[in-house]
């Protein structure tokens, strides 16, 4: 007896028929349903597990954050804002560290009348990586070649305010007066001779403290108190040595931060030139000792030692905000081979990380001009980089303009900055805040642009009292004569034979024409004395002739007007405005016809070989070398390279 649902065998590939006439399910159809169900079940499970995990972790990541991305994370936004894929990747940048600025108390000597006064003054030493993301604290003038060369400088005082580096530390202000030793007959009466016992008794009773009225001027500490001691101890050589504090009407305010408050990431490369500990390598590079000890505790177990070997490179990723520098990554390289990397996780703990992307600064760490190199970053012009860095480090606009003017002969300010371009300056400041004032003076600059290094020092020539800046050999950093008295003018006509535009026949053109709008300023090409200033009946119109040293003269013609004070016998400085472009005399349009005369002969201003600037000689050179050596010793500079002579 068969069941109600009886299967009837079918033929071919058709599925068998059931007793009720329905066809049996296809095996392939069953497999497709099973696969679809399994897939949907897996997706549902993954979503549920992801939601549960996200809720348990409160949206936090447990992996170390890449240092380059860390710099773009706002702490509050990170906790409350969803992060989309790829939105946290930024390019590496160079950040300025607080260790790049140092305030120093330096003893200087200033001549006041017939005395030399030695006092301690604050100075700032700044080392600026110009490609860093500096933010200027105030507006600065836009690039204009005319303003660079014609910028007025403060008139030199008979004695500079800052004075010269004394070379020894003093605790307070000291006045020194030098008088010639009397070699002839003296007006002073000669006292009777004293025995040794009388001398000792005199020192014991009167030599403990030397005073001038109520003011203490010296103490005989160079006399050993035990030399005159006795059992009764009746003489106290320290009696009367008191300190008196004078209250001043003063207000103490919190120093303003002059470091950009934007958050920046930077790679700091520390080359190890001799075996040393991780802590020492970091502290000598300006990191606080607690930071150095904390990082060393993480790195030491991973490299198996507390010390770094000669040739190692320590690469530290820092997050800079204002005066605070937070270490968020550190790597150790043995030469160029990566050893280990640690990075901060979301709990501010260092964990093992992957090697960061390579940068050239690691392979060139032992080069003298190596520095951190940003990636995928458009750098500003040299002109903007100098102003932004200098102003952010507390320098004034006038001081920065002076640096620009002194570097103008050797630096292209319109070129793009290189990551290795640096500028070091040493200048006087008002107080420990490190801010320069109108009375501050620039003593030293060391600039490196590409492969060119320019170093110069301020010095006052004792012969004429003039103040200038000289290189390490005592040669003025300024050019003797500029070749273009209209820096923003357009070259129109050169020196030589040409067809005269008015007369219509060939004639010798004895100068160079610079076209510019009427009223454009004309500057003196060098220091000198005005020889002529007025109308010329020979076709030059308003003409000014300046006599320079060594037989050189410069002539400025067709001026619309001559500047006030430019009269025969007047002294002019290089860059000083002496007149304005015009079209007076035989002229077809506003331009300056500029001539240079050497020993009475007119020469091509653009081709003649010009002598260098002023060079110190004799006693002045010897005093400059002493001053330069004191500055180099104070700053720890390497001695200048010596060139072998025949």
Tab-separated table of N, CA, C and O in Angstrom, residues 63-175:
chain	number	residue	atom	x	y	z
A	63	UNK	N	44.587	52.275	18.201
A	63	UNK	CA	45.886	52.232	17.538
A	63	UNK	C	46.580	53.570	17.664
A	63	UNK	O	45.958	54.604	17.866
A	64	UNK	N	47.900	53.557	17.535
A	64	UNK	CA	48.661	54.796	17.588
A	64	UNK	C	48.292	55.673	16.400
A	64	UNK	O	48.163	55.199	15.281
A	65	UNK	N	48.119	56.953	16.653
A	65	UNK	CA	47.747	57.895	15.597
A	65	UNK	C	49.001	58.345	14.881
A	65	UNK	O	49.977	58.732	15.512
A	66	UNK	N	49.033	58.330	13.552
A	66	UNK	CA	50.215	58.832	12.831
A	66	UNK	C	50.505	60.268	13.225
A	66	UNK	O	49.600	61.086	13.366
A	67	UNK	N	51.784	60.573	13.398
A	67	UNK	CA	52.163	61.890	13.898
A	67	UNK	C	51.710	63.002	12.979
A	67	UNK	O	51.286	64.067	13.424
A	68	UNK	N	51.788	62.784	11.644
A	68	UNK	CA	51.407	63.838	10.725
A	68	UNK	C	49.912	64.148	10.832
A	68	UNK	O	49.470	65.268	10.607
A	69	UNK	N	49.097	63.106	11.177
A	69	UNK	CA	47.670	63.331	11.314
A	69	UNK	C	47.328	63.919	12.669
A	69	UNK	O	46.373	64.673	12.813
A	70	UNK	N	48.120	63.575	13.689
A	70	UNK	CA	47.857	64.039	15.043
A	70	UNK	C	47.813	65.558	15.097
A	70	UNK	O	47.053	66.158	15.848
A	71	UNK	N	48.646	66.194	14.287
A	71	UNK	CA	48.757	67.646	14.345
A	71	UNK	C	47.493	68.341	13.878
A	71	UNK	O	47.308	69.511	14.153
A	72	UNK	N	46.612	67.627	13.202
A	72	UNK	CA	45.409	68.260	12.666
A	72	UNK	C	44.170	67.926	13.483
A	72	UNK	O	43.061	68.185	13.061
A	73	UNK	N	44.357	67.305	14.661
A	73	UNK	CA	43.218	66.863	15.466
A	73	UNK	C	42.975	67.857	16.584
A	73	UNK	O	43.873	68.161	17.360
A	74	UNK	N	41.781	68.369	16.671
A	74	UNK	CA	41.397	69.187	17.812
A	74	UNK	C	40.877	68.259	18.893
A	74	UNK	O	40.053	67.399	18.650
A	75	UNK	N	41.356	68.430	20.117
A	75	UNK	CA	41.051	67.470	21.173
A	75	UNK	C	39.553	67.372	21.430
A	75	UNK	O	39.012	66.285	21.612
A	76	UNK	N	38.852	68.502	21.445
A	76	UNK	CA	37.425	68.454	21.725
A	76	UNK	C	36.656	67.882	20.543
A	76	UNK	O	35.740	67.084	20.693
A	77	UNK	N	37.037	68.311	19.357
A	77	UNK	CA	36.331	67.823	18.175
A	77	UNK	C	36.539	66.338	17.979
A	77	UNK	O	35.682	65.639	17.451
A	78	UNK	N	37.697	65.842	18.412
A	78	UNK	CA	37.998	64.423	18.227
A	78	UNK	C	37.056	63.552	19.027
A	78	UNK	O	36.723	62.437	18.634
A	79	UNK	N	36.565	64.023	20.173
A	79	UNK	CA	35.703	63.217	21.029
A	79	UNK	C	34.247	63.263	20.582
A	79	UNK	O	33.486	62.346	20.839
A	80	UNK	N	33.858	64.360	19.877
A	80	UNK	CA	32.446	64.542	19.591
A	80	UNK	C	32.108	64.490	18.115
A	80	UNK	O	30.937	64.496	17.751
A	81	UNK	N	33.089	64.515	17.256
A	81	UNK	CA	32.830	64.628	15.825
A	81	UNK	C	33.212	63.344	15.113
A	81	UNK	O	34.254	62.767	15.384
A	82	UNK	N	32.360	62.921	14.176
A	82	UNK	CA	32.682	61.748	13.377
A	82	UNK	C	33.845	62.064	12.460
A	82	UNK	O	33.971	63.168	11.934
A	83	UNK	N	34.707	61.096	12.257
A	83	UNK	CA	35.882	61.262	11.421
A	83	UNK	C	35.675	60.491	10.139
A	83	UNK	O	35.351	59.306	10.175
A	84	UNK	N	35.845	61.161	9.035
A	84	UNK	CA	35.700	60.491	7.753
A	84	UNK	C	37.046	60.041	7.250
A	84	UNK	O	38.073	60.604	7.587
A	85	UNK	N	37.018	59.023	6.430
A	85	UNK	CA	38.250	58.435	5.911
A	85	UNK	C	39.049	59.470	5.129
A	85	UNK	O	38.536	60.120	4.229
A	86	UNK	N	40.318	59.618	5.506
A	86	UNK	CA	41.222	60.498	4.784
A	86	UNK	C	41.154	61.951	5.183
A	86	UNK	O	41.913	62.759	4.677
A	87	UNK	N	40.227	62.309	6.109
A	87	UNK	CA	40.083	63.727	6.436
A	87	UNK	C	41.148	64.219	7.394
A	87	UNK	O	41.261	65.405	7.631
A	88	UNK	N	41.985	63.336	7.979
A	88	UNK	CA	42.943	63.743	8.988
A	88	UNK	C	44.369	63.699	8.478
A	88	UNK	O	45.301	63.860	9.251
A	89	UNK	N	44.568	63.481	7.210
A	89	UNK	CA	45.920	63.427	6.673
A	89	UNK	C	46.349	64.806	6.230
A	89	UNK	O	45.673	65.453	5.439
A	90	UNK	N	47.486	65.302	6.734
A	90	UNK	CA	48.007	66.610	6.363
A	90	UNK	C	49.482	66.471	6.056
A	90	UNK	O	50.121	65.474	6.377
A	91	UNK	N	50.042	67.492	5.424
A	91	UNK	CA	51.464	67.476	5.087
A	91	UNK	C	52.293	67.867	6.288
A	91	UNK	O	51.880	68.652	7.125
A	92	UNK	N	53.477	67.305	6.374
A	92	UNK	CA	54.389	67.639	7.464
A	92	UNK	C	54.891	69.062	7.305
A	92	UNK	O	55.043	69.568	6.204
A	93	UNK	N	55.118	69.725	8.419
A	93	UNK	CA	55.604	71.106	8.397
A	93	UNK	C	56.751	71.245	9.373
A	93	UNK	O	57.020	70.367	10.181
A	94	UNK	N	57.437	72.378	9.289
A	94	UNK	CA	58.524	72.684	10.228
A	94	UNK	C	57.974	73.597	11.304
A	94	UNK	O	57.398	74.633	11.006
A	95	UNK	N	58.148	73.231	12.558
A	95	UNK	CA	57.656	74.052	13.649
A	95	UNK	C	58.819	74.648	14.417
A	95	UNK	O	59.843	74.008	14.617
A	96	UNK	N	58.665	75.893	14.846
A	96	UNK	CA	59.698	76.552	15.647
A	96	UNK	C	59.574	76.090	17.094
A	96	UNK	O	58.490	76.038	17.654
A	97	UNK	N	60.705	75.760	17.718
A	97	UNK	CA	60.710	75.286	19.094
A	97	UNK	C	61.120	76.415	20.026
A	97	UNK	O	61.867	77.311	19.649
A	98	UNK	N	60.641	76.396	21.287
A	98	UNK	CA	61.070	77.422	22.234
A	98	UNK	C	62.575	77.453	22.424
A	98	UNK	O	63.140	78.489	22.761
A	99	UNK	N	63.253	76.328	22.216
A	99	UNK	CA	64.704	76.300	22.411
A	99	UNK	C	65.443	77.096	21.349
A	99	UNK	O	66.644	77.323	21.464
A	100	UNK	N	64.716	77.539	20.293
A	100	UNK	CA	65.354	78.331	19.251
A	100	UNK	C	65.579	79.772	19.693
A	100	UNK	O	66.219	80.530	18.973
A	101	UNK	N	65.035	80.172	20.824
A	101	UNK	CA	65.218	81.527	21.335
A	101	UNK	C	65.799	81.452	22.742
A	101	UNK	O	65.302	80.713	23.588
A	102	UNK	N	66.826	82.230	22.998
A	102	UNK	CA	67.491	82.205	24.291
A	102	UNK	C	67.778	83.630	24.742
A	102	UNK	O	68.298	84.437	23.971
A	103	UNK	N	67.425	83.939	25.990
A	103	UNK	CA	67.689	85.249	26.571
A	103	UNK	C	68.948	85.138	27.438
A	103	UNK	O	69.033	84.266	28.301
A	104	UNK	N	69.910	86.018	27.207
A	104	UNK	CA	71.200	85.956	27.883
A	104	UNK	C	71.484	87.277	28.594
A	104	UNK	O	71.177	88.347	28.063
A	105	UNK	N	72.063	87.200	29.785
A	105	UNK	CA	72.553	88.378	30.498
A	105	UNK	C	74.035	88.522	30.176
A	105	UNK	O	74.836	87.651	30.517
A	106	UNK	N	74.403	89.618	29.531
A	106	UNK	CA	75.766	89.811	29.039
A	106	UNK	C	76.323	91.116	29.595
A	106	UNK	O	75.621	92.135	29.628
A	107	UNK	N	77.579	91.088	30.014
A	107	UNK	CA	78.257	92.291	30.498
A	107	UNK	C	78.819	93.059	29.307
A	107	UNK	O	79.532	92.507	28.478
A	108	UNK	N	78.464	94.342	29.246
A	108	UNK	CA	78.957	95.204	28.174
A	108	UNK	C	79.629	96.428	28.779
A	108	UNK	O	79.354	96.801	29.922
A	109	UNK	N	80.490	97.067	28.012
A	109	UNK	CA	81.190	98.275	28.457
A	109	UNK	C	80.812	99.418	27.527
A	109	UNK	O	80.852	99.279	26.304
A	110	UNK	N	80.405	100.535	28.111
A	110	UNK	CA	79.991	101.720	27.370
A	110	UNK	C	80.817	102.902	27.858
A	110	UNK	O	81.036	103.062	29.069
A	111	UNK	N	81.285	103.734	26.939
A	111	UNK	CA	82.049	104.923	27.292
A	111	UNK	C	81.086	106.054	27.627
A	111	UNK	O	80.255	106.443	26.810
A	112	UNK	N	81.191	106.567	28.836
A	112	UNK	CA	80.388	107.703	29.290
A	112	UNK	C	81.333	108.765	29.828
A	112	UNK	O	81.820	108.666	30.959
A	113	UNK	N	81.594	109.767	29.001
A	113	UNK	CA	82.545	110.796	29.386
A	113	UNK	C	83.949	110.236	29.458
A	113	UNK	O	84.444	109.614	28.517
A	114	UNK	N	84.609	110.441	30.601
A	114	UNK	CA	85.962	109.920	30.783
A	114	UNK	C	85.962	108.587	31.510
A	114	UNK	O	87.012	108.118	31.956
A	115	UNK	N	84.795	107.955	31.645
A	115	UNK	CA	84.699	106.682	32.341
A	115	UNK	C	84.200	105.593	31.412
A	115	UNK	O	83.553	105.857	30.404
A	116	UNK	N	84.518	104.372	31.775
A	116	UNK	CA	83.973	103.198	31.109
A	116	UNK	C	83.056	102.486	32.093
A	116	UNK	O	83.498	102.096	33.179
A	117	UNK	N	81.797	102.344	31.723
A	117	UNK	CA	80.801	101.750	32.609
A	117	UNK	C	80.513	100.333	32.135
A	117	UNK	O	80.151	100.114	30.974
A	118	UNK	N	80.695	99.382	33.029
A	118	UNK	CA	80.427	97.973	32.739
A	118	UNK	C	79.140	97.588	33.448
A	118	UNK	O	79.025	97.751	34.663
A	119	UNK	N	78.170	97.108	32.682
A	119	UNK	CA	76.891	96.708	33.272
A	119	UNK	C	76.350	95.495	32.511
A	119	UNK	O	76.707	95.250	31.366
A	120	UNK	N	75.456	94.776	33.185
A	120	UNK	CA	74.822	93.606	32.578
A	120	UNK	C	73.563	94.045	31.844
A	120	UNK	O	72.769	94.828	32.358
A	121	UNK	N	73.381	93.513	30.636
A	121	UNK	CA	72.223	93.841	29.825
A	121	UNK	C	71.649	92.563	29.221
A	121	UNK	O	72.392	91.627	28.926
A	122	UNK	N	70.333	92.525	29.033
A	122	UNK	CA	69.734	91.333	28.412
A	122	UNK	C	69.897	91.360	26.898
A	122	UNK	O	69.745	92.402	26.255
A	123	UNK	N	70.204	90.200	26.334
A	123	UNK	CA	70.314	90.028	24.882
A	123	UNK	C	69.499	88.808	24.487
A	123	UNK	O	69.324	87.880	25.282
A	124	UNK	N	69.028	88.828	23.264
A	124	UNK	CA	68.294	87.682	22.718
A	124	UNK	C	69.104	87.079	21.585
A	124	UNK	O	69.622	87.792	20.729
A	125	UNK	N	69.194	85.756	21.612
A	125	UNK	CA	69.809	85.015	20.514
A	125	UNK	C	68.748	84.115	19.922
A	125	UNK	O	68.184	83.261	20.610
A	126	UNK	N	68.439	84.317	18.653
A	126	UNK	CA	67.393	83.540	17.998
A	126	UNK	C	67.988	82.803	16.810
A	126	UNK	O	68.822	83.331	16.083
A	127	UNK	N	67.560	81.559	16.638
A	127	UNK	CA	67.935	80.750	15.487
A	127	UNK	C	66.649	80.386	14.766
A	127	UNK	O	65.859	79.595	15.270
A	128	UNK	N	66.443	80.967	13.606
A	128	UNK	CA	65.166	80.869	12.912
A	128	UNK	C	65.272	79.976	11.680
A	128	UNK	O	66.112	80.224	10.811
A	129	UNK	N	64.442	78.940	11.637
A	129	UNK	CA	64.250	78.173	10.413
A	129	UNK	C	63.177	78.896	9.614
A	129	UNK	O	62.005	78.882	9.963
A	130	UNK	N	63.568	79.549	8.539
A	130	UNK	CA	62.676	80.473	7.857
A	130	UNK	C	61.490	79.781	7.201
A	130	UNK	O	60.462	80.405	6.957
A	131	UNK	N	61.623	78.485	6.892
A	131	UNK	CA	60.530	77.770	6.235
A	131	UNK	C	59.457	77.307	7.206
A	131	UNK	O	58.453	76.739	6.782
A	132	UNK	N	59.654	77.542	8.502
A	132	UNK	CA	58.646	77.140	9.480
A	132	UNK	C	57.395	77.996	9.327
A	132	UNK	O	57.407	79.049	8.685
A	133	UNK	N	56.318	77.526	9.940
A	133	UNK	CA	55.041	78.238	9.832
A	133	UNK	C	54.986	79.390	10.821
A	133	UNK	O	54.199	79.394	11.766
A	134	UNK	N	55.833	80.387	10.618
A	134	UNK	CA	55.843	81.549	11.496
A	134	UNK	C	54.650	82.449	11.188
A	134	UNK	O	54.231	82.578	10.038
A	135	UNK	N	54.127	83.067	12.233
A	135	UNK	CA	53.031	84.015	12.080
A	135	UNK	C	53.512	85.369	12.579
A	135	UNK	O	53.869	85.518	13.752
A	136	UNK	N	53.560	86.356	11.697
A	136	UNK	CA	54.023	87.692	12.071
A	136	UNK	C	53.057	88.316	13.067
A	136	UNK	O	51.838	88.211	12.930
A	137	UNK	N	53.605	88.974	14.090
A	137	UNK	CA	52.784	89.602	15.121
A	137	UNK	C	52.224	90.935	14.678
A	137	UNK	O	51.372	91.500	15.361
A	138	UNK	N	52.674	91.472	13.557
A	138	UNK	CA	52.178	92.741	13.029
A	138	UNK	C	52.400	92.763	11.522
A	138	UNK	O	53.127	91.943	10.966
A	139	UNK	N	51.765	93.715	10.878
A	139	UNK	CA	51.915	93.840	9.427
A	139	UNK	C	53.314	94.339	9.088
A	139	UNK	O	53.949	95.054	9.861
A	140	UNK	N	53.792	93.974	7.924
A	140	UNK	CA	55.097	94.433	7.470
A	140	UNK	C	54.970	94.923	6.032
A	140	UNK	O	54.030	94.560	5.317
A	141	UNK	N	55.882	95.766	5.579
A	141	UNK	CA	55.753	96.347	4.231
A	141	UNK	C	55.887	95.288	3.156
A	141	UNK	O	56.660	94.337	3.280
A	142	UNK	N	55.134	95.466	2.080
A	142	UNK	CA	55.243	94.554	0.953
A	142	UNK	C	56.571	94.769	0.242
A	142	UNK	O	57.222	95.807	0.403
A	143	UNK	N	56.959	93.775	-0.547
A	143	UNK	CA	58.260	93.847	-1.205
A	143	UNK	C	58.306	95.008	-2.192
A	143	UNK	O	57.445	95.148	-3.060
A	144	UNK	N	59.317	95.844	-2.047
A	144	UNK	CA	59.554	96.961	-2.949
A	144	UNK	C	61.049	97.240	-2.938
A	144	UNK	O	61.594	97.631	-1.905
A	145	UNK	N	61.734	97.018	-4.045
A	145	UNK	CA	63.193	97.200	-4.037
A	145	UNK	C	63.622	98.605	-3.655
A	145	UNK	O	64.690	98.797	-3.086
A	146	UNK	N	62.781	99.600	-3.965
A	146	UNK	CA	63.144	100.969	-3.607
A	146	UNK	C	63.202	101.143	-2.099
A	146	UNK	O	64.142	101.736	-1.563
A	147	UNK	N	62.203	100.613	-1.386
A	147	UNK	CA	62.186	100.769	0.064
A	147	UNK	C	63.309	99.989	0.735
A	147	UNK	O	63.740	100.338	1.827
A	148	UNK	N	63.763	98.934	0.087
A	148	UNK	CA	64.865	98.157	0.666
A	148	UNK	C	66.125	98.997	0.727
A	148	UNK	O	66.793	99.096	1.762
A	149	UNK	N	66.476	99.645	-0.374
A	149	UNK	CA	67.731	100.380	-0.421
A	149	UNK	C	67.616	101.787	0.151
A	149	UNK	O	68.611	102.360	0.579
A	150	UNK	N	66.409	102.339	0.143
A	150	UNK	CA	66.266	103.709	0.622
A	150	UNK	C	65.777	103.780	2.052
A	150	UNK	O	65.470	104.857	2.544
A	151	UNK	N	65.672	102.638	2.740
A	151	UNK	CA	65.211	102.648	4.124
A	151	UNK	C	66.164	103.466	4.976
A	151	UNK	O	67.376	103.272	4.955
A	152	UNK	N	65.594	104.407	5.719
A	152	UNK	CA	66.422	105.258	6.565
A	152	UNK	C	66.927	104.466	7.757
A	152	UNK	O	66.206	103.683	8.366
A	153	UNK	N	68.181	104.696	8.110
A	153	UNK	CA	68.786	104.091	9.283
A	153	UNK	C	68.985	105.161	10.340
A	153	UNK	O	69.214	106.329	10.013
A	154	UNK	N	68.897	104.804	11.614
A	154	UNK	CA	69.114	105.807	12.658
A	154	UNK	C	70.521	106.362	12.587
A	154	UNK	O	71.476	105.648	12.299
A	155	UNK	N	70.614	107.660	12.800
A	155	UNK	CA	71.928	108.289	12.788
A	155	UNK	C	72.794	107.704	13.885
A	155	UNK	O	72.351	107.496	15.025
A	156	UNK	N	74.048	107.432	13.563
A	156	UNK	CA	74.974	106.841	14.525
A	156	UNK	C	75.260	107.822	15.650
A	156	UNK	O	75.536	108.997	15.426
A	157	UNK	N	75.167	107.354	16.876
A	157	UNK	CA	75.506	108.168	18.036
A	157	UNK	C	77.014	108.134	18.257
A	157	UNK	O	77.704	107.222	17.820
A	158	UNK	N	77.564	109.142	18.956
A	158	UNK	CA	79.004	109.120	19.239
A	158	UNK	C	79.429	107.822	19.920
A	158	UNK	O	80.502	107.304	19.672
A	159	UNK	N	78.561	107.306	20.791
A	159	UNK	CA	78.825	106.020	21.421
A	159	UNK	C	77.564	105.183	21.317
A	159	UNK	O	76.467	105.658	21.634
A	160	UNK	N	77.708	103.970	20.890
A	160	UNK	CA	76.548	103.104	20.743
A	160	UNK	C	75.932	102.844	22.100
A	160	UNK	O	76.607	102.808	23.123
A	161	UNK	N	74.599	102.671	22.124
A	161	UNK	CA	73.903	102.509	23.398
A	161	UNK	C	74.259	101.201	24.079
A	161	UNK	O	74.390	101.129	25.282
A	162	UNK	N	74.387	100.149	23.280
A	162	UNK	CA	74.651	98.832	23.865
A	162	UNK	C	76.094	98.703	24.333
A	162	UNK	O	76.376	98.076	25.340
A	163	UNK	N	77.024	99.306	23.610
A	163	UNK	CA	78.435	99.176	23.943
A	163	UNK	C	79.033	97.923	23.341
A	163	UNK	O	78.461	97.284	22.464
A	164	UNK	N	80.188	97.564	23.849
A	164	UNK	CA	80.897	96.387	23.363
A	164	UNK	C	80.844	95.285	24.411
A	164	UNK	O	80.700	95.538	25.609
A	165	UNK	N	80.931	94.048	23.937
A	165	UNK	CA	80.957	92.907	24.850
A	165	UNK	C	82.201	93.011	25.726
A	165	UNK	O	83.321	93.166	25.230
A	166	UNK	N	82.001	92.945	27.058
A	166	UNK	CA	83.109	93.148	27.990
A	166	UNK	C	84.032	91.939	28.050
A	166	UNK	O	85.233	92.069	28.210
A	167	UNK	N	83.478	90.749	27.951
A	167	UNK	CA	84.309	89.547	27.973
A	167	UNK	C	84.385	88.867	29.318
A	167	UNK	O	84.869	87.741	29.429
A	168	UNK	N	83.929	89.548	30.397
A	168	UNK	CA	83.897	88.972	31.743
A	168	UNK	C	82.590	89.378	32.401
A	168	UNK	O	82.051	90.449	32.119
A	169	UNK	N	82.089	88.517	33.270
A	169	UNK	CA	80.835	88.804	33.958
A	169	UNK	C	81.077	89.725	35.147
A	169	UNK	O	82.082	89.611	35.853
A	170	UNK	N	80.133	90.639	35.357
A	170	UNK	CA	80.139	91.494	36.542
A	170	UNK	C	78.796	91.328	37.232
A	170	UNK	O	77.778	91.106	36.586
A	171	UNK	N	78.799	91.437	38.549
A	171	UNK	CA	77.569	91.244	39.308
A	171	UNK	C	76.717	92.503	39.332
A	171	UNK	O	75.511	92.441	39.488
A	172	UNK	N	77.342	93.670	39.223
A	172	UNK	CA	76.604	94.919	39.253
A	172	UNK	C	77.308	95.912	38.340
A	172	UNK	O	78.293	95.580	37.686
A	173	UNK	N	76.820	97.134	38.301
A	173	UNK	CA	77.430	98.151	37.452
A	173	UNK	C	78.765	98.600	38.032
A	173	UNK	O	78.874	98.886	39.223
A	174	UNK	N	79.758	98.662	37.196
A	174	UNK	CA	81.106	99.047	37.618
A	174	UNK	C	81.584	100.178	36.719
A	174	UNK	O	81.439	100.115	35.496
A	175	UNK	N	82.142	101.231	37.327
A	175	UNK	CA	82.698	102.358	36.584
A	175	UNK	C	84.214	102.289	36.628
A	175	UNK	O	84.803	102.124	37.710
